PDB file of C-alpha atoms in Angstrom:
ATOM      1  CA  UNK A   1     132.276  85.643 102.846  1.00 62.00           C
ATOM      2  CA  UNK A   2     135.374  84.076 103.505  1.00 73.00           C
ATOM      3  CA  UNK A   3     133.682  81.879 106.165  1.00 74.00           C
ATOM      4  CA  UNK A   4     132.086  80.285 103.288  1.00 73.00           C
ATOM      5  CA  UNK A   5     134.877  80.582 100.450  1.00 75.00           C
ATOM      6  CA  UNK A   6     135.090  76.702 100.028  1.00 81.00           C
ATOM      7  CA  UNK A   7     131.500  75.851 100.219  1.00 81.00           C
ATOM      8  CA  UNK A   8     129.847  78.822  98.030  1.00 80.00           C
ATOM      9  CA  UNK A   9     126.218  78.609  98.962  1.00 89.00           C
ATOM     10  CA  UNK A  10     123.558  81.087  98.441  1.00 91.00           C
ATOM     11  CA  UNK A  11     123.237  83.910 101.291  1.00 93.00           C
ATOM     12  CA  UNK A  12     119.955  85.659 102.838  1.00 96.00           C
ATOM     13  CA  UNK A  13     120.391  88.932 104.653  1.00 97.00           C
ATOM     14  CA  UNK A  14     118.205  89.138 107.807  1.00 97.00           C
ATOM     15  CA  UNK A  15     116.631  92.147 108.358  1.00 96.00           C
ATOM     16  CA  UNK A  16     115.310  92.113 112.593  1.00 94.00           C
ATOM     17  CA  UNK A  17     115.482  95.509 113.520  1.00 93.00           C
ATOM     18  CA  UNK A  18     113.661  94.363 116.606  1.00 89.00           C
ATOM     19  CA  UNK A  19     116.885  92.066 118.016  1.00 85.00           C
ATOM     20  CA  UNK A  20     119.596  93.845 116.426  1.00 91.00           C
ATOM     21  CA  UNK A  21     118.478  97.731 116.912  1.00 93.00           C
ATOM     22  CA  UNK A  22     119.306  98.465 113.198  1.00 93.00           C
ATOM     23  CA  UNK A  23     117.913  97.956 109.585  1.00 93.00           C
ATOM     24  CA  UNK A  24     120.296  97.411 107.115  1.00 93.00           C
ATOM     25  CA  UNK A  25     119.506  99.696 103.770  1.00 95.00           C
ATOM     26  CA  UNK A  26     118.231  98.545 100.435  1.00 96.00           C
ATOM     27  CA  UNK A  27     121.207 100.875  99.194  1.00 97.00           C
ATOM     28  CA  UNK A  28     123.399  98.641 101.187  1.00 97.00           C
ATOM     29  CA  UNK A  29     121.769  95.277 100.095  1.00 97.00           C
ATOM     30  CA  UNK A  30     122.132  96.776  96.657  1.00 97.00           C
ATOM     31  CA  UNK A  31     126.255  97.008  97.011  1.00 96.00           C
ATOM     32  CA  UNK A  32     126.421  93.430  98.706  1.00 96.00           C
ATOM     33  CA  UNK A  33     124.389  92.097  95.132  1.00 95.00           C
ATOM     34  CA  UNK A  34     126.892  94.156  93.392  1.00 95.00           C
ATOM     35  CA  UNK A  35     129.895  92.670  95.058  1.00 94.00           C
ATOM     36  CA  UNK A  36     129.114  88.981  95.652  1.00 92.00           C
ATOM     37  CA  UNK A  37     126.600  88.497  92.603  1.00 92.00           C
ATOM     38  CA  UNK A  38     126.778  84.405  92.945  1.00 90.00           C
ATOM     39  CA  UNK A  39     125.892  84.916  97.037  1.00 93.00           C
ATOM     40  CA  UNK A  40     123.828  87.680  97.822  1.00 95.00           C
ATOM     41  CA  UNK A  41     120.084  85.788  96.817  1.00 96.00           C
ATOM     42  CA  UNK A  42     117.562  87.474  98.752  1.00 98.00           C
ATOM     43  CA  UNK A  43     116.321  88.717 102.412  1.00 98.00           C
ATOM     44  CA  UNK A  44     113.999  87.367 105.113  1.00 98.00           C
ATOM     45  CA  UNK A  45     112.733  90.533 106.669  1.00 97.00           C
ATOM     46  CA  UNK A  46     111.057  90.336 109.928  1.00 95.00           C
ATOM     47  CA  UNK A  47     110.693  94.267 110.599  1.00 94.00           C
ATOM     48  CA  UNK A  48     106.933  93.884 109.943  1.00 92.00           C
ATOM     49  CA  UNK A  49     107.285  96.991 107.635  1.00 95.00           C
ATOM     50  CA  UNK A  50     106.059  96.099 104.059  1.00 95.00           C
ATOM     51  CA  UNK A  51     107.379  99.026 102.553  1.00 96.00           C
ATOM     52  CA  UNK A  52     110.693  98.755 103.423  1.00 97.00           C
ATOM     53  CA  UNK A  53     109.888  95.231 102.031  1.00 97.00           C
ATOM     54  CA  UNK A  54     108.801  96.380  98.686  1.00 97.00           C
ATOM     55  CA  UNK A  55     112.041  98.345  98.385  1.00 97.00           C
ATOM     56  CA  UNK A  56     114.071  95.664  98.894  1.00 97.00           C
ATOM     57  CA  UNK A  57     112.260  93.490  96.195  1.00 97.00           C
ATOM     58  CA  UNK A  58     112.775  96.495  93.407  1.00 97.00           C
ATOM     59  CA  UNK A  59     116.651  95.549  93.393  1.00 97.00           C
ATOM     60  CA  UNK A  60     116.634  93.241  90.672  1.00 95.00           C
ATOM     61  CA  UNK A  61     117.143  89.834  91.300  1.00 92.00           C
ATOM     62  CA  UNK A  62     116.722  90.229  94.748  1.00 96.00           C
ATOM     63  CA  UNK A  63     114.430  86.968  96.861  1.00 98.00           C
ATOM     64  CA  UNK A  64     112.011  88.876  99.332  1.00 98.00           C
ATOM     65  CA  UNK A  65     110.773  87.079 101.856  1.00 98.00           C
ATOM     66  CA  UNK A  66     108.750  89.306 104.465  1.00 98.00           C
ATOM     67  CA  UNK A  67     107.403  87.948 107.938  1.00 95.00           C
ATOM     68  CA  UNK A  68     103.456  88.140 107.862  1.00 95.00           C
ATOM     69  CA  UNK A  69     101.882  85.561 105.356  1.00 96.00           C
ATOM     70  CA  UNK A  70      99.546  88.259 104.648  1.00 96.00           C
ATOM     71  CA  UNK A  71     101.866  89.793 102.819  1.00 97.00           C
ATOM     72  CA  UNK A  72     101.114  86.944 100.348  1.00 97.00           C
ATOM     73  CA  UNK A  73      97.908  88.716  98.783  1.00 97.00           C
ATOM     74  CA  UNK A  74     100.466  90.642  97.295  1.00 95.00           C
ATOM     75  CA  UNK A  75     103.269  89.045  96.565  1.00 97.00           C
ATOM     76  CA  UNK A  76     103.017  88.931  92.598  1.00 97.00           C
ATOM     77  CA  UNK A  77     102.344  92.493  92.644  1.00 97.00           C
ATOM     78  CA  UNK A  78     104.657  93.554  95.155  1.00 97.00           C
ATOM     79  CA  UNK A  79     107.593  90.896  93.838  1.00 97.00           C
ATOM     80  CA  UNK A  80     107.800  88.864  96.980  1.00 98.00           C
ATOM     81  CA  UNK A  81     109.165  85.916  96.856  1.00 98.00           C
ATOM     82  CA  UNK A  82     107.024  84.514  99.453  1.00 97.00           C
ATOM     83  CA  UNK A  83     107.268  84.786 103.226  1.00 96.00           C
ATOM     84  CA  UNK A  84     108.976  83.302 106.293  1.00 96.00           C
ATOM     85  CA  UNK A  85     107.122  83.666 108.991  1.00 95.00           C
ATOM     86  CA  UNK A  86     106.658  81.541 112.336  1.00 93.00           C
ATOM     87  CA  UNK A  87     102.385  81.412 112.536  1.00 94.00           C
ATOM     88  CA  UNK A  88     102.570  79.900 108.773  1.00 95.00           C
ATOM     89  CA  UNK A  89     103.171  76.568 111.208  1.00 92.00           C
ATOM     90  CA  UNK A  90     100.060  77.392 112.903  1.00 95.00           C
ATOM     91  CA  UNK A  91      97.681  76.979 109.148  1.00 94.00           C
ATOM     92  CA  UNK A  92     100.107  76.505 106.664  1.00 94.00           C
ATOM     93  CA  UNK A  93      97.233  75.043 104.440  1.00 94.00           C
ATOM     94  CA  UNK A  94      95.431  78.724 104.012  1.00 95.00           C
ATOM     95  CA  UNK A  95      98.747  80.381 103.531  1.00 96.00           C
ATOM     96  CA  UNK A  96      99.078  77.877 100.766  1.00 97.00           C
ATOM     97  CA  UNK A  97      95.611  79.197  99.276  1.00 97.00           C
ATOM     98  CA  UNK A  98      96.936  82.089  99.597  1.00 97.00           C
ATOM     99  CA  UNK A  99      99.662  82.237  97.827  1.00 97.00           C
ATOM    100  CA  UNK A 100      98.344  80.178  94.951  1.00 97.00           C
ATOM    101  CA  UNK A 101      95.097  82.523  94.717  1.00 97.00           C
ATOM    102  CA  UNK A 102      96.570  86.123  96.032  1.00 97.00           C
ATOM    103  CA  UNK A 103      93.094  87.577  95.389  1.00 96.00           C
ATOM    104  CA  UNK A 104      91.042  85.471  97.817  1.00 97.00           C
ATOM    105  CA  UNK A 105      89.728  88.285 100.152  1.00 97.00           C
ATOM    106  CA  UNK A 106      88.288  85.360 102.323  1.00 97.00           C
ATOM    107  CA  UNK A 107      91.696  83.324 102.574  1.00 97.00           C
ATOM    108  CA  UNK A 108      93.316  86.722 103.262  1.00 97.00           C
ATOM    109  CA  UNK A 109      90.999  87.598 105.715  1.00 98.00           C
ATOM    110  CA  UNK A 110      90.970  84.314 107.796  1.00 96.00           C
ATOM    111  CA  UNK A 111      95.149  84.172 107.272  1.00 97.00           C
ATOM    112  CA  UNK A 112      95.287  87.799 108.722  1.00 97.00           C
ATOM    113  CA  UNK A 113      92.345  87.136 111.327  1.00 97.00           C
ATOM    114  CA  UNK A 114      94.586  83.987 112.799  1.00 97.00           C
ATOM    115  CA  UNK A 115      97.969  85.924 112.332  1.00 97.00           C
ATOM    116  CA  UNK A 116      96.369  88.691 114.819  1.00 97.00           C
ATOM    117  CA  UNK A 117      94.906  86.741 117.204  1.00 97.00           C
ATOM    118  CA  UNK A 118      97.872  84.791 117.793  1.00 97.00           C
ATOM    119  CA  UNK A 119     100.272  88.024 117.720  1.00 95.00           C
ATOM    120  CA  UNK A 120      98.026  89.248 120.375  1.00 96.00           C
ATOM    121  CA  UNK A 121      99.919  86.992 122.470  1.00 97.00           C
ATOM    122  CA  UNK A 122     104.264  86.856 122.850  1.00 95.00           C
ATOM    123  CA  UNK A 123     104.689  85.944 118.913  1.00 94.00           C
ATOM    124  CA  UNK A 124     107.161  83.074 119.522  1.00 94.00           C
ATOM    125  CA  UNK A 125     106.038  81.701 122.387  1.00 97.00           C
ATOM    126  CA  UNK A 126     102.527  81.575 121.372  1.00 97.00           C
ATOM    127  CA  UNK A 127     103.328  79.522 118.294  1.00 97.00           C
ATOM    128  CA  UNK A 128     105.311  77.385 119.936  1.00 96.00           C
ATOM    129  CA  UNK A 129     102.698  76.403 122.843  1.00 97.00           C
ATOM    130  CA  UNK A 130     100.045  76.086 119.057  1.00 97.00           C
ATOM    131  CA  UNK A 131     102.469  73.502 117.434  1.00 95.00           C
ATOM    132  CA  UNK A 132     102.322  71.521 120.932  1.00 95.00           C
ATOM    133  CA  UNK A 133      99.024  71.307 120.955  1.00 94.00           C
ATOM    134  CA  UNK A 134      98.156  70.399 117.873  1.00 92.00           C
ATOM    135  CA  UNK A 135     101.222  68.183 117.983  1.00 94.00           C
ATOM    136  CA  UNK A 136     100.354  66.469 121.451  1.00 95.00           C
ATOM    137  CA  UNK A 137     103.606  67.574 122.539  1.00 96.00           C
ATOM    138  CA  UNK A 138     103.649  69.814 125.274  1.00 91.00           C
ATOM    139  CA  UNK A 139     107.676  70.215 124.864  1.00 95.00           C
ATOM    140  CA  UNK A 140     106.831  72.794 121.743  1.00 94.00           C
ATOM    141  CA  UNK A 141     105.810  75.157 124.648  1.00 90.00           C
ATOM    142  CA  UNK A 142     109.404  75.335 125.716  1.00 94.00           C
ATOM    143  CA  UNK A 143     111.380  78.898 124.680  1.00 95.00           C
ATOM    144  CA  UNK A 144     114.707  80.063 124.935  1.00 94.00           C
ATOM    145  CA  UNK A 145     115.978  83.780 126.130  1.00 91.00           C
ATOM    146  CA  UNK A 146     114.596  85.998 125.716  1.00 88.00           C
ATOM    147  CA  UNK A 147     111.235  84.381 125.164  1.00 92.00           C
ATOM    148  CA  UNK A 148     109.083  83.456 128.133  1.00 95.00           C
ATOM    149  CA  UNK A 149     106.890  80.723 128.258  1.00 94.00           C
ATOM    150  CA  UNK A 150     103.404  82.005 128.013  1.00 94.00           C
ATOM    151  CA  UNK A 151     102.177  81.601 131.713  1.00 93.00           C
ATOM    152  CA  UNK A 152      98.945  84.174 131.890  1.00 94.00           C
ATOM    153  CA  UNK A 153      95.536  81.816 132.619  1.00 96.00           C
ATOM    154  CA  UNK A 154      93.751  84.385 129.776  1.00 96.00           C
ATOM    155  CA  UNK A 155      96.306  83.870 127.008  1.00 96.00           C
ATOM    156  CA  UNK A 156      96.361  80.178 127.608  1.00 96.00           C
ATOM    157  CA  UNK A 157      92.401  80.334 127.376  1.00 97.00           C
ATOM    158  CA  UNK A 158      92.660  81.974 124.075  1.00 97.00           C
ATOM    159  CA  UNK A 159      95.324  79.886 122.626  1.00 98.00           C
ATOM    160  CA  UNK A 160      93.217  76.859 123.632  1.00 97.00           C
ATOM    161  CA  UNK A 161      90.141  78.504 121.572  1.00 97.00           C
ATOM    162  CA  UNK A 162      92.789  78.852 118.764  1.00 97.00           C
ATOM    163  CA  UNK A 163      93.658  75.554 118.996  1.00 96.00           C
ATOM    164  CA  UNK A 164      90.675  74.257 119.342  1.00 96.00           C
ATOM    165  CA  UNK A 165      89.227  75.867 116.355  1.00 95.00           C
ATOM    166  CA  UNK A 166      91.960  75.122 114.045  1.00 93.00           C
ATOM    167  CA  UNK A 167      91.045  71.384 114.978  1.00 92.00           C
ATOM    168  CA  UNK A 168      87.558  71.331 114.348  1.00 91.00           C
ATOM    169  CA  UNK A 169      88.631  73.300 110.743  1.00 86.00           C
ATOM    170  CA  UNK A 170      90.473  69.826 109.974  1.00 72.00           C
TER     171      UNK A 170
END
């Protein structure tokens, strides 16, 4: 905090378990709220577990923002504040819907459908090489450590499908 002293902006905790081989507690978000009130705003959380997600959103005045936009069906019930996640670049249009009309069961299911067939691929990477083609530039495929650009002749063929359908969608 005293990094940031002189220009007091609002802080997000990130929660990536995956990266950082720990998940900080919604005890000890709690006690960071409690001791910088005017910082501590909220949490992206990218451990892709949505109760540990709902805990976090109990603490009261406390900006949840978990990683899978299907998490958006729920959000009013669940008190999300939305969600940050990379495939929302992919269709941000029916994430959108989604959030606007969090009991669509079709907009859910075509937001989750597309969220799982591009996770069946290296999350990052796959997005990336999505945004280039719809983009028409190929250096979107490029990743950095530890990412590796997605290589394997089947995966391409399925991102292509991906692709090819979002296009045709509009």
């Amino acid at each position: 905090m005293r990094g940031t002293a002189k220009t007091p902006i609002g802080l997000y905790l990130y929660n990536f378990p995956q990266l950082t081989g720990i998940e900080f507690s919604p005890a000890l978000a709690a006690k960071l709220i409690q001791m910088f009130p005017e910082r501590i705003c909220g949490a992206k959380d990218s451990s892709g577990n949505l109760d540990y997600a709902r805990k976090l959103a109990r603490i009261p005045g406390f900006a949840v923002f978990p990683s899978n936009e299907a998490a958006l069906a729920e959000a009013e019930k669940d008190s999300f504040a939305g969600c940050i996640s990379a495939t929302v670049n992919i269709d941000p249009q029916s994430s959108a819907r989604l959030w606007k009309g969090q009991s669509d069961q079709a907009t859910l299911d075509s937001v989750r459908n597309l969220r799982q067939a591009i996770a069946a691929h290296p999350l990052i990477p796959a997005v990336k090489y999505l945004v280039g083609k719809r983009t028409g530039h190929a250096v979107w495929g490029n990743v950095l450590p530890p990412n590796l650009k997605i290589a394997e002749a089947a995966s391409l063929d399925a991102l292509d499908t991906i692709a090819a359908e979002l296009a045709s969608a509009g």
